[in-house]
C-alpha positions as a LaTeX table, in Angstrom:
\begin{tabular}{lrrr}
\hline
Residue & $x$ (\AA) & $y$ (\AA) & $z$ (\AA) \\
\hline
Unk1 & 147.64 & 98.84 & 102.32 \\
Unk2 & 144.18 & 99.96 & 104.19 \\
Unk3 & 141.15 & 99.99 & 101.78 \\
Unk4 & 139.44 & 102.99 & 103.19 \\
Unk5 & 135.91 & 102.28 & 102.16 \\
Unk6 & 135.64 & 98.85 & 103.91 \\
Unk7 & 137.36 & 100.37 & 107.21 \\
Unk8 & 134.42 & 103.30 & 107.10 \\
Unk9 & 132.10 & 100.69 & 106.24 \\
Unk10 & 133.35 & 98.27 & 109.44 \\
Unk11 & 133.18 & 101.23 & 111.69 \\
Unk12 & 129.58 & 102.19 & 110.72 \\
Unk13 & 128.62 & 98.47 & 111.38 \\
Unk14 & 130.66 & 98.18 & 114.74 \\
Unk15 & 128.47 & 101.45 & 116.02 \\
Unk16 & 125.39 & 100.23 & 114.69 \\
Unk17 & 125.67 & 96.82 & 116.40 \\
Unk18 & 126.67 & 98.52 & 119.96 \\
Unk19 & 125.13 & 101.98 & 120.11 \\
Unk20 & 127.16 & 102.33 & 123.51 \\
Unk21 & 130.41 & 101.46 & 122.22 \\
Unk22 & 133.19 & 104.02 & 122.70 \\
Unk23 & 136.17 & 103.73 & 119.79 \\
Unk24 & 139.34 & 103.72 & 121.11 \\
Unk25 & 141.65 & 102.60 & 118.06 \\
Unk26 & 140.92 & 105.25 & 115.26 \\
Unk27 & 144.15 & 107.27 & 115.03 \\
Unk28 & 146.69 & 104.76 & 112.89 \\
Unk29 & 144.23 & 104.26 & 110.35 \\
Unk30 & 142.96 & 107.73 & 110.24 \\
Unk31 & 146.43 & 109.38 & 109.72 \\
Unk32 & 147.70 & 106.92 & 107.04 \\
Unk33 & 148.68 & 108.10 & 103.60 \\
Unk34 & 146.15 & 106.16 & 101.95 \\
Unk35 & 143.44 & 107.61 & 104.22 \\
Unk36 & 144.86 & 111.13 & 103.89 \\
Unk37 & 144.95 & 110.70 & 100.27 \\
Unk38 & 141.37 & 109.42 & 100.08 \\
Unk39 & 140.49 & 112.47 & 102.31 \\
Unk40 & 142.04 & 115.02 & 99.78 \\
Unk41 & 140.47 & 113.41 & 96.87 \\
Unk42 & 137.00 & 113.71 & 98.12 \\
Unk43 & 137.45 & 117.79 & 98.62 \\
Unk44 & 140.11 & 118.36 & 95.94 \\
Unk45 & 137.72 & 119.30 & 93.29 \\
Unk46 & 135.60 & 122.05 & 95.34 \\
Unk47 & 136.20 & 125.37 & 94.20 \\
Unk48 & 137.41 & 126.00 & 97.57 \\
Unk49 & 140.24 & 124.33 & 97.36 \\
Unk50 & 141.89 & 127.20 & 95.22 \\
Unk51 & 141.29 & 129.63 & 97.89 \\
Unk52 & 144.55 & 130.15 & 100.25 \\
Unk53 & 144.44 & 130.04 & 103.98 \\
Unk54 & 147.05 & 132.41 & 106.16 \\
Unk55 & 149.94 & 130.04 & 104.58 \\
Unk56 & 148.67 & 131.51 & 100.78 \\
Unk57 & 149.05 & 127.72 & 99.59 \\
Unk58 & 146.06 & 126.45 & 97.20 \\
Unk59 & 145.11 & 122.78 & 95.85 \\
Unk60 & 148.31 & 123.05 & 93.34 \\
Unk61 & 150.90 & 122.60 & 96.41 \\
Unk62 & 149.36 & 119.40 & 97.49 \\
Unk63 & 150.73 & 116.21 & 95.96 \\
Unk64 & 151.36 & 112.76 & 97.23 \\
Unk65 & 155.10 & 113.45 & 98.70 \\
Unk66 & 153.28 & 116.60 & 100.71 \\
Unk67 & 150.78 & 114.03 & 101.95 \\
Unk68 & 153.27 & 111.58 & 103.30 \\
Unk69 & 155.05 & 114.18 & 104.99 \\
Unk70 & 151.81 & 115.25 & 106.83 \\
Unk71 & 150.79 & 111.57 & 107.53 \\
Unk72 & 154.44 & 111.21 & 109.46 \\
Unk73 & 153.76 & 114.74 & 111.24 \\
Unk74 & 150.67 & 113.17 & 112.41 \\
Unk75 & 152.14 & 110.01 & 113.51 \\
Unk76 & 154.99 & 111.57 & 115.28 \\
Unk77 & 152.41 & 114.01 & 117.39 \\
Unk78 & 153.97 & 117.17 & 116.04 \\
Unk79 & 150.95 & 118.06 & 113.60 \\
Unk80 & 149.05 & 121.20 & 114.88 \\
Unk81 & 146.17 & 122.69 & 113.28 \\
Unk82 & 146.94 & 126.42 & 112.03 \\
Unk83 & 144.60 & 129.14 & 112.83 \\
Unk84 & 141.98 & 130.17 & 110.02 \\
Unk85 & 142.00 & 132.91 & 108.08 \\
Unk86 & 138.71 & 134.79 & 108.38 \\
Unk87 & 136.81 & 136.61 & 105.67 \\
Unk88 & 133.25 & 138.19 & 105.63 \\
Unk89 & 130.91 & 137.35 & 102.98 \\
Unk90 & 127.53 & 138.97 & 102.19 \\
Unk91 & 124.14 & 137.13 & 103.34 \\
Unk92 & 120.85 & 137.19 & 101.54 \\
Unk93 & 119.53 & 139.54 & 104.16 \\
Unk94 & 122.17 & 142.27 & 103.50 \\
Unk95 & 124.18 & 141.18 & 106.77 \\
Unk96 & 127.82 & 139.68 & 106.63 \\
Unk97 & 128.66 & 136.04 & 107.60 \\
Unk98 & 132.20 & 135.43 & 109.09 \\
Unk99 & 133.66 & 132.44 & 107.00 \\
Unk100 & 136.84 & 130.96 & 108.12 \\
Unk101 & 139.55 & 129.47 & 105.40 \\
Unk102 & 141.83 & 126.69 & 106.84 \\
Unk103 & 145.07 & 126.26 & 105.67 \\
Unk104 & 145.62 & 123.42 & 102.90 \\
Unk105 & 147.12 & 121.00 & 105.13 \\
Unk106 & 144.11 & 121.21 & 107.69 \\
Unk107 & 141.79 & 121.25 & 104.80 \\
Unk108 & 143.31 & 117.62 & 103.97 \\
Unk109 & 143.34 & 116.58 & 107.88 \\
Unk110 & 139.49 & 117.78 & 108.49 \\
Unk111 & 137.92 & 115.67 & 106.19 \\
Unk112 & 140.28 & 112.37 & 107.19 \\
Unk113 & 138.81 & 113.39 & 110.87 \\
Unk114 & 135.18 & 113.36 & 109.73 \\
Unk115 & 135.58 & 110.26 & 107.21 \\
Unk116 & 136.68 & 108.34 & 110.75 \\
Unk117 & 134.00 & 109.77 & 112.85 \\
Unk118 & 130.83 & 110.24 & 110.59 \\
Unk119 & 130.36 & 106.41 & 109.95 \\
Unk120 & 130.04 & 106.18 & 113.69 \\
Unk121 & 127.96 & 109.07 & 114.53 \\
Unk122 & 125.68 & 108.45 & 111.52 \\
Unk123 & 124.12 & 105.35 & 113.23 \\
Unk124 & 122.93 & 107.87 & 116.34 \\
Unk125 & 121.83 & 110.60 & 114.14 \\
Unk126 & 118.04 & 110.86 & 113.85 \\
Unk127 & 116.12 & 110.94 & 110.46 \\
Unk128 & 114.62 & 114.79 & 111.44 \\
Unk129 & 118.29 & 115.91 & 110.88 \\
Unk130 & 118.78 & 116.95 & 107.38 \\
Unk131 & 121.67 & 119.36 & 107.20 \\
Unk132 & 125.01 & 118.37 & 105.82 \\
Unk133 & 124.28 & 114.38 & 105.62 \\
Unk134 & 124.46 & 111.82 & 102.79 \\
Unk135 & 120.88 & 111.23 & 101.49 \\
Unk136 & 119.55 & 114.50 & 103.33 \\
Unk137 & 119.02 & 117.91 & 101.96 \\
Unk138 & 116.87 & 121.04 & 102.26 \\
Unk139 & 114.46 & 119.28 & 99.68 \\
Unk140 & 114.11 & 116.18 & 102.07 \\
Unk141 & 113.55 & 118.68 & 105.02 \\
Unk142 & 110.91 & 120.28 & 103.11 \\
Unk143 & 109.11 & 117.26 & 102.25 \\
Unk144 & 108.74 & 116.05 & 105.98 \\
Unk145 & 107.41 & 119.15 & 106.86 \\
Unk146 & 105.14 & 119.21 & 103.72 \\
Unk147 & 103.71 & 115.83 & 105.05 \\
Unk148 & 103.20 & 116.86 & 108.56 \\
Unk149 & 101.86 & 120.52 & 107.91 \\
Unk150 & 98.12 & 119.48 & 107.03 \\
Unk151 & 97.72 & 117.95 & 110.32 \\
Unk152 & 98.85 & 120.45 & 112.38 \\
Unk153 & 97.49 & 123.32 & 114.15 \\
Unk154 & 100.61 & 125.35 & 115.00 \\
Unk155 & 103.94 & 125.79 & 113.92 \\
Unk156 & 107.37 & 126.97 & 115.91 \\
Unk157 & 110.31 & 128.16 & 113.90 \\
Unk158 & 113.70 & 127.84 & 115.59 \\
Unk159 & 116.85 & 129.58 & 114.58 \\
Unk160 & 119.96 & 129.12 & 116.64 \\
Unk161 & 121.33 & 132.44 & 116.61 \\
Unk162 & 125.00 & 132.73 & 115.70 \\
Unk163 & 125.42 & 128.88 & 116.16 \\
Unk164 & 128.44 & 127.83 & 114.62 \\
Unk165 & 130.39 & 130.81 & 116.48 \\
Unk166 & 128.74 & 130.04 & 119.95 \\
Unk167 & 128.66 & 126.17 & 120.37 \\
Unk168 & 130.91 & 125.76 & 123.66 \\
Unk169 & 133.98 & 123.72 & 123.48 \\
Unk170 & 133.60 & 121.65 & 126.54 \\
Unk171 & 130.29 & 120.80 & 125.64 \\
Unk172 & 131.02 & 120.00 & 122.02 \\
Unk173 & 133.98 & 117.78 & 123.42 \\
Unk174 & 131.77 & 116.01 & 125.65 \\
Unk175 & 129.46 & 114.80 & 122.73 \\
Unk176 & 132.24 & 113.81 & 120.83 \\
Unk177 & 133.25 & 111.78 & 123.64 \\
Unk178 & 130.10 & 109.94 & 123.89 \\
Unk179 & 131.39 & 107.73 & 121.05 \\
Unk180 & 134.97 & 108.45 & 120.85 \\
Unk181 & 137.59 & 107.16 & 123.58 \\
Unk182 & 140.74 & 107.74 & 121.27 \\
Unk183 & 142.66 & 110.58 & 123.17 \\
Unk184 & 144.61 & 111.60 & 120.00 \\
Unk185 & 141.60 & 111.93 & 118.09 \\
Unk186 & 140.27 & 113.94 & 120.90 \\
Unk187 & 143.00 & 116.07 & 121.17 \\
Unk188 & 143.07 & 116.68 & 117.50 \\
Unk189 & 139.57 & 117.70 & 117.36 \\
Unk190 & 140.24 & 120.00 & 120.42 \\
Unk191 & 143.06 & 121.60 & 118.51 \\
Unk192 & 140.93 & 122.45 & 115.34 \\
Unk193 & 138.50 & 124.05 & 117.58 \\
Unk194 & 141.14 & 126.29 & 119.79 \\
Unk195 & 143.27 & 127.16 & 116.80 \\
Unk196 & 141.83 & 130.61 & 116.54 \\
Unk197 & 141.46 & 132.91 & 113.36 \\
Unk198 & 143.43 & 135.62 & 111.95 \\
Unk199 & 141.41 & 138.50 & 110.48 \\
Unk200 & 143.27 & 141.88 & 108.89 \\
Unk201 & 146.52 & 140.01 & 110.52 \\
Unk202 & 145.77 & 140.25 & 114.10 \\
Unk203 & 145.18 & 136.68 & 115.86 \\
Unk204 & 142.33 & 136.06 & 117.82 \\
Unk205 & 141.70 & 133.58 & 120.08 \\
Unk206 & 138.62 & 131.43 & 120.04 \\
Unk207 & 137.16 & 130.12 & 123.24 \\
Unk208 & 133.85 & 128.88 & 121.45 \\
Unk209 & 132.31 & 127.96 & 118.18 \\
Unk210 & 133.49 & 126.14 & 115.28 \\
Unk211 & 134.61 & 128.33 & 112.22 \\
Unk212 & 132.15 & 128.37 & 109.34 \\
Unk213 & 134.27 & 127.40 & 106.37 \\
Unk214 & 135.79 & 124.63 & 108.31 \\
Unk215 & 135.13 & 121.06 & 106.56 \\
Unk216 & 134.58 & 119.69 & 109.77 \\
Unk217 & 132.60 & 122.31 & 111.19 \\
Unk218 & 128.90 & 121.33 & 110.03 \\
Unk219 & 129.65 & 117.83 & 110.89 \\
Unk220 & 130.61 & 119.25 & 114.58 \\
Unk221 & 127.53 & 121.10 & 114.71 \\
Unk222 & 125.40 & 118.06 & 114.06 \\
Unk223 & 127.06 & 116.00 & 116.62 \\
Unk224 & 126.14 & 118.82 & 118.96 \\
Unk225 & 122.76 & 119.73 & 118.02 \\
Unk226 & 121.85 & 115.73 & 118.02 \\
Unk227 & 121.40 & 116.66 & 121.73 \\
Unk228 & 118.39 & 118.75 & 120.91 \\
Unk229 & 117.06 & 116.18 & 118.56 \\
Unk230 & 117.07 & 113.66 & 121.27 \\
Unk231 & 115.40 & 116.11 & 123.62 \\
Unk232 & 112.81 & 116.45 & 120.93 \\
Unk233 & 112.40 & 112.80 & 120.61 \\
Unk234 & 111.62 & 112.61 & 124.34 \\
Unk235 & 108.45 & 114.31 & 124.13 \\
Unk236 & 107.46 & 112.03 & 121.11 \\
Unk237 & 108.27 & 114.20 & 118.29 \\
Unk238 & 107.83 & 112.49 & 115.34 \\
Unk239 & 106.67 & 109.21 & 116.87 \\
Unk240 & 104.85 & 107.09 & 114.06 \\
Unk241 & 101.53 & 106.09 & 115.72 \\
Unk242 & 99.33 & 102.65 & 115.50 \\
Unk243 & 96.40 & 102.52 & 113.37 \\
Unk244 & 94.60 & 102.07 & 116.96 \\
Unk245 & 96.08 & 104.87 & 118.54 \\
Unk246 & 95.10 & 107.39 & 115.88 \\
Unk247 & 91.57 & 105.69 & 116.02 \\
Unk248 & 91.49 & 106.50 & 119.88 \\
Unk249 & 92.60 & 110.32 & 118.93 \\
Unk250 & 89.89 & 110.75 & 116.52 \\
Unk251 & 87.23 & 113.41 & 117.64 \\
Unk252 & 83.98 & 111.62 & 117.96 \\
Unk253 & 82.13 & 114.40 & 116.35 \\
Unk254 & 84.29 & 113.92 & 113.20 \\
Unk255 & 84.00 & 110.59 & 113.24 \\
Unk256 & 79.96 & 111.11 & 113.18 \\
Unk257 & 80.22 & 113.35 & 110.37 \\
Unk258 & 82.58 & 110.83 & 108.37 \\
Unk259 & 79.85 & 108.06 & 108.82 \\
Unk260 & 77.47 & 110.18 & 107.69 \\
Unk261 & 78.99 & 111.32 & 104.77 \\
Unk262 & 79.53 & 107.63 & 103.86 \\
Unk263 & 76.00 & 106.77 & 103.99 \\
Unk264 & 74.72 & 109.64 & 101.62 \\
Unk265 & 77.30 & 108.69 & 99.43 \\
Unk266 & 76.14 & 105.21 & 99.35 \\
Unk267 & 72.56 & 106.41 & 98.70 \\
Unk268 & 74.18 & 108.52 & 96.14 \\
Unk269 & 75.70 & 105.49 & 93.85 \\
Unk270 & 72.12 & 104.11 & 93.85 \\
Unk271 & 70.72 & 107.09 & 92.39 \\
Unk272 & 71.78 & 108.14 & 88.72 \\
Unk273 & 69.60 & 111.30 & 88.03 \\
Unk274 & 66.57 & 113.35 & 89.16 \\
Unk275 & 65.53 & 115.60 & 92.16 \\
Unk276 & 66.34 & 112.83 & 94.75 \\
Unk277 & 70.34 & 112.94 & 93.13 \\
Unk278 & 70.19 & 116.83 & 93.67 \\
Unk279 & 69.28 & 116.71 & 97.22 \\
Unk280 & 71.78 & 113.93 & 98.44 \\
Unk281 & 74.44 & 116.15 & 96.36 \\
Unk282 & 73.40 & 119.13 & 98.21 \\
Unk283 & 73.49 & 117.20 & 101.71 \\
Unk284 & 76.90 & 115.73 & 101.10 \\
Unk285 & 78.10 & 119.10 & 100.31 \\
Unk286 & 76.59 & 120.49 & 103.50 \\
Unk287 & 78.11 & 117.79 & 105.49 \\
Unk288 & 81.58 & 118.07 & 103.94 \\
Unk289 & 81.21 & 121.87 & 104.43 \\
Unk290 & 80.04 & 121.41 & 108.17 \\
Unk291 & 82.89 & 118.69 & 108.77 \\
Unk292 & 85.61 & 120.88 & 107.62 \\
Unk293 & 85.11 & 123.30 & 111.13 \\
Unk294 & 85.35 & 120.13 & 113.34 \\
Unk295 & 88.52 & 119.11 & 114.98 \\
Unk296 & 89.92 & 115.55 & 113.34 \\
Unk297 & 91.40 & 114.90 & 116.69 \\
Unk298 & 89.89 & 115.19 & 120.28 \\
Unk299 & 91.36 & 118.16 & 122.24 \\
Unk300 & 91.32 & 115.79 & 125.29 \\
Unk301 & 94.27 & 113.34 & 124.12 \\
Unk302 & 98.12 & 114.84 & 124.35 \\
Unk303 & 99.29 & 116.70 & 121.61 \\
Unk304 & 101.27 & 115.28 & 118.71 \\
Unk305 & 104.60 & 116.73 & 117.67 \\
Unk306 & 106.55 & 117.10 & 114.48 \\
Unk307 & 110.33 & 117.84 & 114.40 \\
Unk308 & 112.59 & 118.76 & 111.40 \\
Unk309 & 115.80 & 120.38 & 111.69 \\
Unk310 & 118.43 & 121.66 & 109.03 \\
Unk311 & 121.76 & 122.60 & 110.66 \\
Unk312 & 120.73 & 125.29 & 113.08 \\
Unk313 & 117.23 & 126.15 & 111.55 \\
Unk314 & 114.51 & 123.83 & 113.09 \\
Unk315 & 110.74 & 123.63 & 112.62 \\
Unk316 & 108.44 & 122.17 & 115.42 \\
Unk317 & 104.65 & 121.24 & 114.16 \\
Unk318 & 102.32 & 120.95 & 116.84 \\
Unk319 & 99.02 & 119.17 & 116.70 \\
Unk320 & 97.31 & 120.81 & 119.67 \\
Unk321 & 96.37 & 123.72 & 121.59 \\
Unk322 & 98.08 & 127.27 & 121.30 \\
Unk323 & 99.25 & 126.89 & 125.00 \\
Unk324 & 101.04 & 123.49 & 124.32 \\
Unk325 & 102.59 & 125.24 & 121.47 \\
Unk326 & 104.00 & 128.14 & 123.40 \\
Unk327 & 104.93 & 125.85 & 126.30 \\
Unk328 & 107.26 & 123.71 & 123.70 \\
Unk329 & 108.87 & 126.93 & 122.47 \\
Unk330 & 109.58 & 127.88 & 126.14 \\
Unk331 & 111.25 & 124.35 & 126.69 \\
Unk332 & 113.63 & 124.63 & 123.51 \\
Unk333 & 114.35 & 127.83 & 124.31 \\
Unk334 & 115.60 & 127.06 & 127.78 \\
Unk335 & 117.70 & 124.36 & 126.87 \\
\hline
\end{tabular}
């Protein structure tokens, strides 16, 4: 009998020890009854489990006997993902978002795949990625932006239009294949991508994208967009500087004001009242006002980048010139 939690922990440790390792033996564990039962347990309480796919089945149609049959189909190589039922749901801006609703059987298998792959890819994902990850949320993304915001001069906001619907299948499978060398797992992921969708009865083939609403889709999106995170990292985004590096970047004029303010402050502490104290206070206010118009960092030094991504939305925070910010924007757009 497989201990699913320990097996996932083991995969995570192996992936962390060797960042170049490609996993070849995932199929038997991932398709076991215990693994599928755990996958179903994780999602069955979701309200969406009562929404039927094209087979009209809901959570009430799944039991241990059905999971055992599903496991046998997977082991025998006869299981095939079914096309999703596509519906349009309203967005906050008044537009519609296409949502793909998988069949109940696919809703058991998809989290099983994610549970096998997620411990592996989590060791690769960067802290700047906040969407659909344990320990991350919109709040953690906003927290990171808020921490960097006071020290930046330009902000570039990015939104990948139609991201889920336009991810190229070949590019996504290549990204998954960087870590997964189990041919059966790769074939199953490919089959999910190509399962197509049905909308008002007609069947539509999918040549790109991973349907929104699919349990595995956000995770696959993160795998694909991890390449963007690495691209930004190559420019030094979010790199923590040493105190010596920060000191070298300081604007000499700003440092001069800081020293003047400190000297006035030292004098102020020695004077308790009278005209001399008033003059020192006025001088202190004047110096702080003048300092507020002086850049903290010397423009001659290379720009410093911050980068935060939540799913297909990202923010690039540039501590540099407008030209540098526009150049960074153009580089990301060309990717």
